[in-house]
Short mmCIF file of C-alpha atoms and ligand atoms in Angstrom, two decimals:
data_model
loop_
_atom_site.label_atom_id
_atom_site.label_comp_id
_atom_site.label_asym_id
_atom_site.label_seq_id
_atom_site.Cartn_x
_atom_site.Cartn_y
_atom_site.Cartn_z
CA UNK A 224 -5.44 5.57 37.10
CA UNK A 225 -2.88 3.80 35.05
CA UNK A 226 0.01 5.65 36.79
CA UNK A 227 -1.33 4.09 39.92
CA UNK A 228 -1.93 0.78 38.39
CA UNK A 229 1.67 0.88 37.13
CA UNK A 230 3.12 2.04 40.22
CA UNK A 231 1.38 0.33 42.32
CA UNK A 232 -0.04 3.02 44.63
CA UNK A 233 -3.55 4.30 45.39
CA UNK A 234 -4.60 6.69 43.11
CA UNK A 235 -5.36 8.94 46.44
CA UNK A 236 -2.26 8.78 46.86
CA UNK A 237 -1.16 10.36 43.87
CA UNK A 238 -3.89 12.97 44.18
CA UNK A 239 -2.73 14.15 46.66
CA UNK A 240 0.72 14.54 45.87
CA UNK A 241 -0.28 16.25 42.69
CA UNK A 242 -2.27 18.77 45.37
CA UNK A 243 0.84 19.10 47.26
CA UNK A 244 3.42 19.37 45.43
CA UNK A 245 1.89 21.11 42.11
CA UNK A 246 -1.01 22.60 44.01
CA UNK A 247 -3.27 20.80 41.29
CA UNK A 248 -6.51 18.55 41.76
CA UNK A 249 -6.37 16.11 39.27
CA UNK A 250 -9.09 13.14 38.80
CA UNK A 251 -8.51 9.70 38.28
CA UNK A 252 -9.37 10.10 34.51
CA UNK A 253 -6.63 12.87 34.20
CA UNK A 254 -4.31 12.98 31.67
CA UNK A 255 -0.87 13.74 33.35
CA UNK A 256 2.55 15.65 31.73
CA UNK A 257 5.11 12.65 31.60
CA UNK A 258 7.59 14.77 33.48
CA UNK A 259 4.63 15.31 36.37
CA UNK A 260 4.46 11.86 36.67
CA UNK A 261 8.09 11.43 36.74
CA UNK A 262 7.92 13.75 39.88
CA UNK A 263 5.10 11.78 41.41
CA UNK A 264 7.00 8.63 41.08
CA UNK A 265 10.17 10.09 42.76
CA UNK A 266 8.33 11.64 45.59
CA UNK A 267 7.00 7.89 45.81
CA UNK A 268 10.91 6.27 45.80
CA UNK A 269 9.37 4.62 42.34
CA UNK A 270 11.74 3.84 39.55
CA UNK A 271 9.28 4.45 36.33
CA UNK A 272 10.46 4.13 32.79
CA UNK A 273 7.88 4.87 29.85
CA UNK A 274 7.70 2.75 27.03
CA UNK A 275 5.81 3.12 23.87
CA UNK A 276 3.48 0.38 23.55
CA UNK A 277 3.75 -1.61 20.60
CA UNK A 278 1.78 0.35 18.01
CA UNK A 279 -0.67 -0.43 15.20
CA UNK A 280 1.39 0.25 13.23
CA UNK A 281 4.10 -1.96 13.88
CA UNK A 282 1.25 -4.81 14.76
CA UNK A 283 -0.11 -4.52 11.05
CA UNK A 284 3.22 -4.68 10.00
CA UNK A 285 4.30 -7.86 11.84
CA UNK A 286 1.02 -9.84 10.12
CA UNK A 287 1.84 -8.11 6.67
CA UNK A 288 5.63 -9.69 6.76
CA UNK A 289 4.54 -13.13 8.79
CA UNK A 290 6.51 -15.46 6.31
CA UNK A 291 4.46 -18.41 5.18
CA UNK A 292 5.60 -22.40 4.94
CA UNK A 293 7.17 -23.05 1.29
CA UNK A 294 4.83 -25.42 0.89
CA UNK A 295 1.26 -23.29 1.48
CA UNK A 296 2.66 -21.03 -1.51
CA UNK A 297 1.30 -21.54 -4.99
CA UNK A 298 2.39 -19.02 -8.37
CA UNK A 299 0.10 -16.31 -8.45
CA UNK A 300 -0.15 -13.74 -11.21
CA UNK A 301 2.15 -11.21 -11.37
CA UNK A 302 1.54 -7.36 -10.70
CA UNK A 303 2.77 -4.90 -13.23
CA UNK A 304 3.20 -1.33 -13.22
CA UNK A 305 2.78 0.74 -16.69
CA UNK A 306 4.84 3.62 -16.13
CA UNK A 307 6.05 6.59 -18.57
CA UNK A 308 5.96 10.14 -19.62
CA UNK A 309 2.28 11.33 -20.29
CA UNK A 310 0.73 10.48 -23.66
CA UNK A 311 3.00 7.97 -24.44
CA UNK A 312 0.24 5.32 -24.55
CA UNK A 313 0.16 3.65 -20.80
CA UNK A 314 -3.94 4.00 -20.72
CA UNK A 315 -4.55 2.46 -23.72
CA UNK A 316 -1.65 -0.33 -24.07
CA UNK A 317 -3.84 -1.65 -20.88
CA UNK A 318 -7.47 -0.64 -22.67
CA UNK A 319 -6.15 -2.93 -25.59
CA UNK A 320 -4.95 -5.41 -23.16
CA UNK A 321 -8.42 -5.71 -22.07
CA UNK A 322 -10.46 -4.68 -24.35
CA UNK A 323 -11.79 -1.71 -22.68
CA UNK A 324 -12.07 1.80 -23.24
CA UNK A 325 -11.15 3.71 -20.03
CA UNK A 326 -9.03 6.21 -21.78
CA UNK A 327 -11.84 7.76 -23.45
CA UNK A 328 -13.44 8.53 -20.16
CA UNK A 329 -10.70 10.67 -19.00
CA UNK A 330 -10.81 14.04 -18.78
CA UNK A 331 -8.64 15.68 -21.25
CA UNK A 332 -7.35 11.79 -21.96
CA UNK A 333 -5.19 12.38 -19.02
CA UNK A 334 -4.77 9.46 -16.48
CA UNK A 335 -5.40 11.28 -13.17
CA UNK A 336 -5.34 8.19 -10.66
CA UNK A 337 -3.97 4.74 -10.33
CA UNK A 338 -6.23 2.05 -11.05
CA UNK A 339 -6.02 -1.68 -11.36
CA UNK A 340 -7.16 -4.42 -14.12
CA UNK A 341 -6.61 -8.00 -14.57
CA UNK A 342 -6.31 -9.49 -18.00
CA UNK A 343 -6.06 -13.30 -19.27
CA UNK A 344 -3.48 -14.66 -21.53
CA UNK A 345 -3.12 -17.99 -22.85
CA UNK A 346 -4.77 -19.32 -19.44
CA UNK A 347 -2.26 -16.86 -17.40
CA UNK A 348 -3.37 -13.99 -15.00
CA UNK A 349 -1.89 -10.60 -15.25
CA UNK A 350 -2.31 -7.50 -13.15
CA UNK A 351 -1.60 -4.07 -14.59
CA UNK A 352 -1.46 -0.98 -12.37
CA UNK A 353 -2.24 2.14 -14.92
CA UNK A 354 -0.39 5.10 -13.51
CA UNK A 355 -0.82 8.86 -14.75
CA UNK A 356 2.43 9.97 -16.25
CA UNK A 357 1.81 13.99 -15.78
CA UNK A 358 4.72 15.47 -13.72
CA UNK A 359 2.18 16.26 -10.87
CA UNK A 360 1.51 12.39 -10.30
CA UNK A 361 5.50 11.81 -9.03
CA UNK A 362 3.77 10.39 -5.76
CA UNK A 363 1.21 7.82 -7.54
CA UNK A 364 4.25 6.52 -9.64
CA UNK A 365 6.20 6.16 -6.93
CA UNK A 366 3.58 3.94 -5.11
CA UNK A 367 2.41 2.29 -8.03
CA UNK A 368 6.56 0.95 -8.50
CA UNK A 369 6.86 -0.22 -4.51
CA UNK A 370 3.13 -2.72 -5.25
CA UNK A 371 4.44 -3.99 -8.07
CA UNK A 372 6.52 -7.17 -9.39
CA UNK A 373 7.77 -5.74 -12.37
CA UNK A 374 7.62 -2.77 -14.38
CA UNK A 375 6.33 -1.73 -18.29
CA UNK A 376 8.04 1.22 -18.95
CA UNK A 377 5.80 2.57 -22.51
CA UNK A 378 8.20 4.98 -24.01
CA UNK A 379 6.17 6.50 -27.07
CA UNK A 380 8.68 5.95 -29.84
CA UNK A 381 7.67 8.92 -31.62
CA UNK A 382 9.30 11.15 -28.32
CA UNK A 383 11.80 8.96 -27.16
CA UNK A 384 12.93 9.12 -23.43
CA UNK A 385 11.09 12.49 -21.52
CA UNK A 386 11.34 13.54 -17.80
CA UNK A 387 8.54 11.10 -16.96
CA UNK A 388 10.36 8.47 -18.49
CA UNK A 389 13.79 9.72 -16.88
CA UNK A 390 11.79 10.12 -13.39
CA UNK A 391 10.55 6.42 -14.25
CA UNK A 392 13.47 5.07 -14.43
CA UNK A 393 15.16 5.93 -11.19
CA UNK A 394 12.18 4.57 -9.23
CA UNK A 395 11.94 1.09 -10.94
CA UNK A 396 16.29 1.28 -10.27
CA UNK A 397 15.48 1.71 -6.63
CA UNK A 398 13.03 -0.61 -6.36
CA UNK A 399 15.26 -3.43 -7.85
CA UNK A 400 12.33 -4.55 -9.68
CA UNK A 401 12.86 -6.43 -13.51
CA UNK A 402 11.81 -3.46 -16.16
CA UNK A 403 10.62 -4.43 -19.82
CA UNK A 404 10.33 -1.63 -22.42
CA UNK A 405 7.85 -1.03 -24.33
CA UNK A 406 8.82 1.03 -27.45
CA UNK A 407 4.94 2.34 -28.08
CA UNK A 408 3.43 3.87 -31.34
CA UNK A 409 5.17 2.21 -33.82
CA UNK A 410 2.76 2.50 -36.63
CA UNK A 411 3.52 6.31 -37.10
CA UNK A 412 5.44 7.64 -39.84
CA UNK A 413 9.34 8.75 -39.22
CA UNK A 414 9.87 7.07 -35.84
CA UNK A 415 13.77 6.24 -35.34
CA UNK A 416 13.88 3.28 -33.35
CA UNK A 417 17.78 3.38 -32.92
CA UNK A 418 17.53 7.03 -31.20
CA UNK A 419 14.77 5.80 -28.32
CA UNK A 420 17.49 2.96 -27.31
CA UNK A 421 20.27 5.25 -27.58
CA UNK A 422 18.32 7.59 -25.16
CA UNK A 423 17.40 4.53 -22.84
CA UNK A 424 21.30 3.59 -22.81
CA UNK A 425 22.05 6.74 -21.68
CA UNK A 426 19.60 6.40 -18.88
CA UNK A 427 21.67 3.52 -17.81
CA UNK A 428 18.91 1.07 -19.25
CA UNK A 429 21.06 -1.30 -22.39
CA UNK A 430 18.75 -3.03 -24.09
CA UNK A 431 18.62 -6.41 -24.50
CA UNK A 432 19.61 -6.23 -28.50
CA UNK A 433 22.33 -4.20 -27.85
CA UNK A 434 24.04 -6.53 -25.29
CA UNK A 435 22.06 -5.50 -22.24
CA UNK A 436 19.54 -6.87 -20.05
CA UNK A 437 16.69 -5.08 -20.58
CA UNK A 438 13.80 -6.31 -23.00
CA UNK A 439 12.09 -3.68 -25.54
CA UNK A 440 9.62 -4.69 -26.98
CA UNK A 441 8.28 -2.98 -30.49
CA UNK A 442 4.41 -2.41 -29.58
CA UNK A 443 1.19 -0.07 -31.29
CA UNK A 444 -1.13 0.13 -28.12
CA UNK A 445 -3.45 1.38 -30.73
CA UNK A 446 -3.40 -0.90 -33.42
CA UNK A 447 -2.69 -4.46 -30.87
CA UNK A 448 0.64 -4.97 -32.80
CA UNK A 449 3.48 -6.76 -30.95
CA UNK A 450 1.22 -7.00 -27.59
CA UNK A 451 1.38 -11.03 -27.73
CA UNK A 452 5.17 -10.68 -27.83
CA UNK A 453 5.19 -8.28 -24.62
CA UNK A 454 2.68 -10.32 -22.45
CA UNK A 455 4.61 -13.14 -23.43
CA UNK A 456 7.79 -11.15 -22.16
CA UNK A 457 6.20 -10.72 -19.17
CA UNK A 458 5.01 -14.31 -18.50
CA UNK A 459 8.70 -15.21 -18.93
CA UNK A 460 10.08 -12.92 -16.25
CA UNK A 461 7.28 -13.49 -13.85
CA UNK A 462 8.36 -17.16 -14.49
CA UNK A 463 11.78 -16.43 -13.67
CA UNK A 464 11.22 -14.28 -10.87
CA UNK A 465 8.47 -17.32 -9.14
CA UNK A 466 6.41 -15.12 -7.76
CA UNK A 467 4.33 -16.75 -5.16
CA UNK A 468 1.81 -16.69 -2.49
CA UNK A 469 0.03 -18.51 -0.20
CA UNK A 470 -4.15 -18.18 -0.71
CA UNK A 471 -5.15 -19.88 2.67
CA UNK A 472 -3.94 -16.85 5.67
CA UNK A 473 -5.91 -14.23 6.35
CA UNK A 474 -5.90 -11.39 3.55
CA UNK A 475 -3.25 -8.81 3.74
CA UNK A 476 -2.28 -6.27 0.62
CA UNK A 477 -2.30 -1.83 0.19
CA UNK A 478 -5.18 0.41 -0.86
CA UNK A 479 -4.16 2.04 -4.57
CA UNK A 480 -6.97 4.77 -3.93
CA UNK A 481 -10.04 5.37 -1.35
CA UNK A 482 -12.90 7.98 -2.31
CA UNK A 483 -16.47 8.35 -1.53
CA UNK A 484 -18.93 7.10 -3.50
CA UNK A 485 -22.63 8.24 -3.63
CA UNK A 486 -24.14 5.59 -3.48
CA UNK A 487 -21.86 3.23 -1.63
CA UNK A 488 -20.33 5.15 1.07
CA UNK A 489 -16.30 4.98 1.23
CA UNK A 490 -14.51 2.48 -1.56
CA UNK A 491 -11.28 1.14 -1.51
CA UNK A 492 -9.48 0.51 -4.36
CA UNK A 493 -7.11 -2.85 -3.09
CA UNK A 494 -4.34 -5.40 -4.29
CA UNK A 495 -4.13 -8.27 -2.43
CA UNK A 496 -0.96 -9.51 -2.26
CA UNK A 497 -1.09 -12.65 0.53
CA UNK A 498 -3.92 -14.36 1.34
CA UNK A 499 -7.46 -14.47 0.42
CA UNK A 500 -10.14 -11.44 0.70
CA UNK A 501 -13.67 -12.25 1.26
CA UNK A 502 -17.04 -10.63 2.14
CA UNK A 503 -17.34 -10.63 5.72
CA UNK A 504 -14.26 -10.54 6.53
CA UNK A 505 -12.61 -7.53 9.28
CA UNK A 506 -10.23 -5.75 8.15
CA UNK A 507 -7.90 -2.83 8.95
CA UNK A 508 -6.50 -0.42 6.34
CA UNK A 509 -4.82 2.55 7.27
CA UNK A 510 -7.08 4.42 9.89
CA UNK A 511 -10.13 3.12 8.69
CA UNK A 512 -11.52 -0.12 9.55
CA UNK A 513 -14.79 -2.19 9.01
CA UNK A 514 -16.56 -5.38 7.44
CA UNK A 515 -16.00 -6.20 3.44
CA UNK A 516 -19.68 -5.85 2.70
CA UNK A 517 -19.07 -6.22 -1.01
CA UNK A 518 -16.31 -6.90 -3.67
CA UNK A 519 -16.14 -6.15 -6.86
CA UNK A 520 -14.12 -7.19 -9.34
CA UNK A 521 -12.10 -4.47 -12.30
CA UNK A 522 -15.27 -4.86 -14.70
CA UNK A 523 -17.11 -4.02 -11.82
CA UNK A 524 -19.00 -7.34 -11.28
CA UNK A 525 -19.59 -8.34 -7.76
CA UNK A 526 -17.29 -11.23 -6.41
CA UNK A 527 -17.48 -13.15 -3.08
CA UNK A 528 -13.05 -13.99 -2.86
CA UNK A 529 -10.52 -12.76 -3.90
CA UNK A 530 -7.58 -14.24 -4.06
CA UNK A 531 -3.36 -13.27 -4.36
CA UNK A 532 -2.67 -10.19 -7.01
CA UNK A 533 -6.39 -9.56 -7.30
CA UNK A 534 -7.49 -5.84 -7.89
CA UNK A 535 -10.90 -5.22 -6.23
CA UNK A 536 -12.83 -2.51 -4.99
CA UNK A 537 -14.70 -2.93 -1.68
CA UNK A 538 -17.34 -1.46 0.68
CA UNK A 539 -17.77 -1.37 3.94
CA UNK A 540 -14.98 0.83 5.90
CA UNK A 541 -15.83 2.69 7.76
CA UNK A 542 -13.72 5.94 6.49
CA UNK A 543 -11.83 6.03 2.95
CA UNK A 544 -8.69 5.05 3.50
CA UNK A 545 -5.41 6.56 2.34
CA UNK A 546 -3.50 5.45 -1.28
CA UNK A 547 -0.47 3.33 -0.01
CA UNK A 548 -2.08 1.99 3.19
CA UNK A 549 -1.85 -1.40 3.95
CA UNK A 550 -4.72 -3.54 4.90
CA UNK A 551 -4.89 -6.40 6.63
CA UNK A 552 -7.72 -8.56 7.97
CA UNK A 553 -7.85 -9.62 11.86
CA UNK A 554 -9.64 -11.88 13.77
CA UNK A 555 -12.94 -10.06 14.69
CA UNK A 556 -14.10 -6.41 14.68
CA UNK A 557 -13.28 -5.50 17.81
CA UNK A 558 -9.83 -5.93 16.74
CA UNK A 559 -10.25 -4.22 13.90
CA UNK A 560 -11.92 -1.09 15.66
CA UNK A 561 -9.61 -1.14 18.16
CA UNK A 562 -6.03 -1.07 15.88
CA UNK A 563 -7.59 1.56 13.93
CA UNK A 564 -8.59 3.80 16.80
CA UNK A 565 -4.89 3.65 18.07
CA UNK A 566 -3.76 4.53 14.99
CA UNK A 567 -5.84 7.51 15.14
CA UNK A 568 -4.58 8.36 18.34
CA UNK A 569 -0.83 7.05 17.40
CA UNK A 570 1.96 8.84 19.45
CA UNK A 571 0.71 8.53 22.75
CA UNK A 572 2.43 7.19 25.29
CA UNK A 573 1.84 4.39 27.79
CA UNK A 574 3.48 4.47 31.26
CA UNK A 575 5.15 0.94 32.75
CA UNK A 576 6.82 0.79 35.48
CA UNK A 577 9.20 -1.80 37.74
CA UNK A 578 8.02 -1.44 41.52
CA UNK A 579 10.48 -0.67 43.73
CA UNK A 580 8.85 -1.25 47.67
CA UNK A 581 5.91 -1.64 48.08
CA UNK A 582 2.98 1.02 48.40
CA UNK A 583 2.71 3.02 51.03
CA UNK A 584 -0.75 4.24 52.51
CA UNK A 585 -1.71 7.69 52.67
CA UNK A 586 -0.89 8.51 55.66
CA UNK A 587 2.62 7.05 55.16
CA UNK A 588 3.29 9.86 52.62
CA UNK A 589 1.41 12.53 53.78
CA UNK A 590 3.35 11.78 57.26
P1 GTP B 799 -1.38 9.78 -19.23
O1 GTP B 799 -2.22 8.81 -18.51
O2 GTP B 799 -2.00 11.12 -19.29
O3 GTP B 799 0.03 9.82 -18.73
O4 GTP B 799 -1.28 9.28 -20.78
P2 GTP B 799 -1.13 7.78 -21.26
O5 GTP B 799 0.29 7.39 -21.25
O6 GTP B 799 -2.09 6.91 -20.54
O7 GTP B 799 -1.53 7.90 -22.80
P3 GTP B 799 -2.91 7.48 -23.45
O8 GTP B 799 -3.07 6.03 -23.46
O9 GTP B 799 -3.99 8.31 -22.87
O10 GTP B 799 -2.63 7.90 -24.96
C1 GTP B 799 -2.30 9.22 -25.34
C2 GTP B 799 -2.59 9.41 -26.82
O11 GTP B 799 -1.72 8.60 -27.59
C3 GTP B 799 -4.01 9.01 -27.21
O12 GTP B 799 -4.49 9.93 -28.13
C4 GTP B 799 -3.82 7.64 -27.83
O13 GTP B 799 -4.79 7.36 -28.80
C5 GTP B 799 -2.46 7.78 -28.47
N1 GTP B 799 -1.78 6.49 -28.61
C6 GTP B 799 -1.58 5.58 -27.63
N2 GTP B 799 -0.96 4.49 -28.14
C7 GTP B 799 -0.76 4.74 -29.44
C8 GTP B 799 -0.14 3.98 -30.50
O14 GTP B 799 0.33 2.86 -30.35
N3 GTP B 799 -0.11 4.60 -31.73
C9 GTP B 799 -0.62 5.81 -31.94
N4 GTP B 799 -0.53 6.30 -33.17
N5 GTP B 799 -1.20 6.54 -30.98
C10 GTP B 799 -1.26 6.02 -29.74
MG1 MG B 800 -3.20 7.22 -18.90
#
């Protein structure tokens, strides 16, 4: 049907061809070989070119990088990504931060996904992304470094620089994103302070004392000591960076995890990073799509918005979505249904053509 439509011919028309020529009946909901309908065309004196419609893909993409006026944008907090080798202290610098204990629900105290938390300081929002520092978890850290504004790289002092912190490093240096140190567990015995930043120059990373321009700052995730100085750290190179976005566009950000959830069906895990998220509103992420039936905040507490560099979990897709996808929210769910089922189906191709003559009738080509 849509070769005829593009062509401009009865469909009968190209039945029968397809009889003649490749001794096939075909109906008008066939699926046709692009090189058979190449044929067809010729035998028709059509010129046909195939295009590949503009995909999903690259529709989500155009509303995720729609630049907004200078004026609609407003500072919003920034997003940080702990990074480091595993043990060095990443779960709890954060639990501290917040005054939580999520490290001592982990199994064998090992981080095994990315999650999200928002803490206050001195009237300031900041997002942390906890990654898992294990050598398996390459992938997670790599995603957790392309969300994020800037990077806390915990380097246990009592270890110095490892192949986590190594790995680390080369993903924050191709990101281009600011990096502060922080030299974690100072309140054990014997640590030798002067041997972690000699190990960080060599990593290319000169700290700030020593001439360079990377901040370390001395820090017991443990004990709280020196976490003031680092958050103020980071409040000065969010500053300096001005990150910004504008609240009042329709919500667009990336999915940090999706799972199942017994009794809530499929969660996403989401930053927002433009825009404002609210119940109701449709939304594509990845291949999944649906309605935000509810929000909920890092302390799990149901929320109704949620606004730039928010972490939040939702309900209400209609899949679970994959870690990295983007999301954005559209105009109804129609749209919504329909971006996601092309992306399920991405890779096809759909046939334009330019008419050359007009059509002929049946008997005209059967002559
Ligand atoms: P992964 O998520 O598995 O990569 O580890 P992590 O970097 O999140 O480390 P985590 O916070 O789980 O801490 C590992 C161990 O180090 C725990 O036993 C913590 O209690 C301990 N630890 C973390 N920070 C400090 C600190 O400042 N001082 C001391 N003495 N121990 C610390
Ligand atoms: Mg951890």
């Amino acid at each position: 049907r849509s070769l005829s439509e593009a062509m401009g011919r009865p469909a009968k028309t190209i039945m029968s061809i397809m009889f003649k020529e490749f001794g096939e009946m075909v109906t008008i909901n066939q699926i046709i070989e692009e090189d058979t309908a190449l044929a067809v065309a010729m035998e028709l004196g059509v010129d046909l070119t195939f295009k590949k419609q503009k995909g999903a893909l690259e529709l989500v993409e155009e509303i995720v990088e729609q630049e907004d006026a200078p004026e609609d944008l407003v500072t919003r907090p920034p997003i940080i990504t702990v990074l480091g080798h595993v043990d060095h202290g990443k779960t709890t610098l954060v639990d501290t931060l917040r005054n939580s204990k999520v490290v001592e629900g982990e199994a064998g105290g090992i981080t095994q996904h990315i999650a999200a938390y928002q803490v206050e300081y001195n009237g300031h929002k900041l997002t942390f992304v906890d990654t898992p520092g294990h050598a398996a978890f390459s992938e997670m850290r790599s995603r957790g470094a392309n969300v994020t504004d800037m990077v806390v790289l915990v380097v246990a002092a009592d270890d110095g620089v490892m192949p986590q912190t190594a790995e680390s490093i080369s993903h924050v240096k191709a990101s281009e994103v600011p990096m502060v140190v922080a030299m974690n567990k100072i309140d054990l015995p014997d640590i030798n302070e002067q041997k972690v930043l000699q190990e960080l120059t060599a990593q290319n990373v000169l700290p700030a004392e020593w001439g360079g321009e990377t901040e370390v700052v001395r820090v017991s995730a443990l004990k709280g000591t020196g976490l003031d100085n680092l958050l103020e750290t980071l409040l000065l190179t969010a500053e300096l960076h001005e990150l910004k976005a504008n609240p009042n566009r329709p919500a667009v950000g990336v999915c940090l995890e999706g799972f199942r959830d017994e009794g809530r069906g499929s969660v996403a895990w989401l930053i927002v990073q433009k825009g404002t998220l609210r119940i109701g509103d449709a939304v594509i992420c990845g291949k999944s799509y649906g309605y935000i039936r509810a929000m909920y905040d890092d302390q799990d507490q149901q929320i109704e918005e949620a606004p730039p560099s928010t972490p939040i979990k939702v309900t209400g897709l209609d899949s679970v979505p994959g870690a990295g996808d983007h999301f954005v929210v559209v105009g109804d769910i129609e749209q919504a249904r329909e971006l996601a089922e092309e992306r399920r189906h991405e890779g096809r191709t759909d046939v334009l053509s330019r008419h050359s003559g007009g059509p002929r009738t049946l008997d005209d080509i059967l002559g």
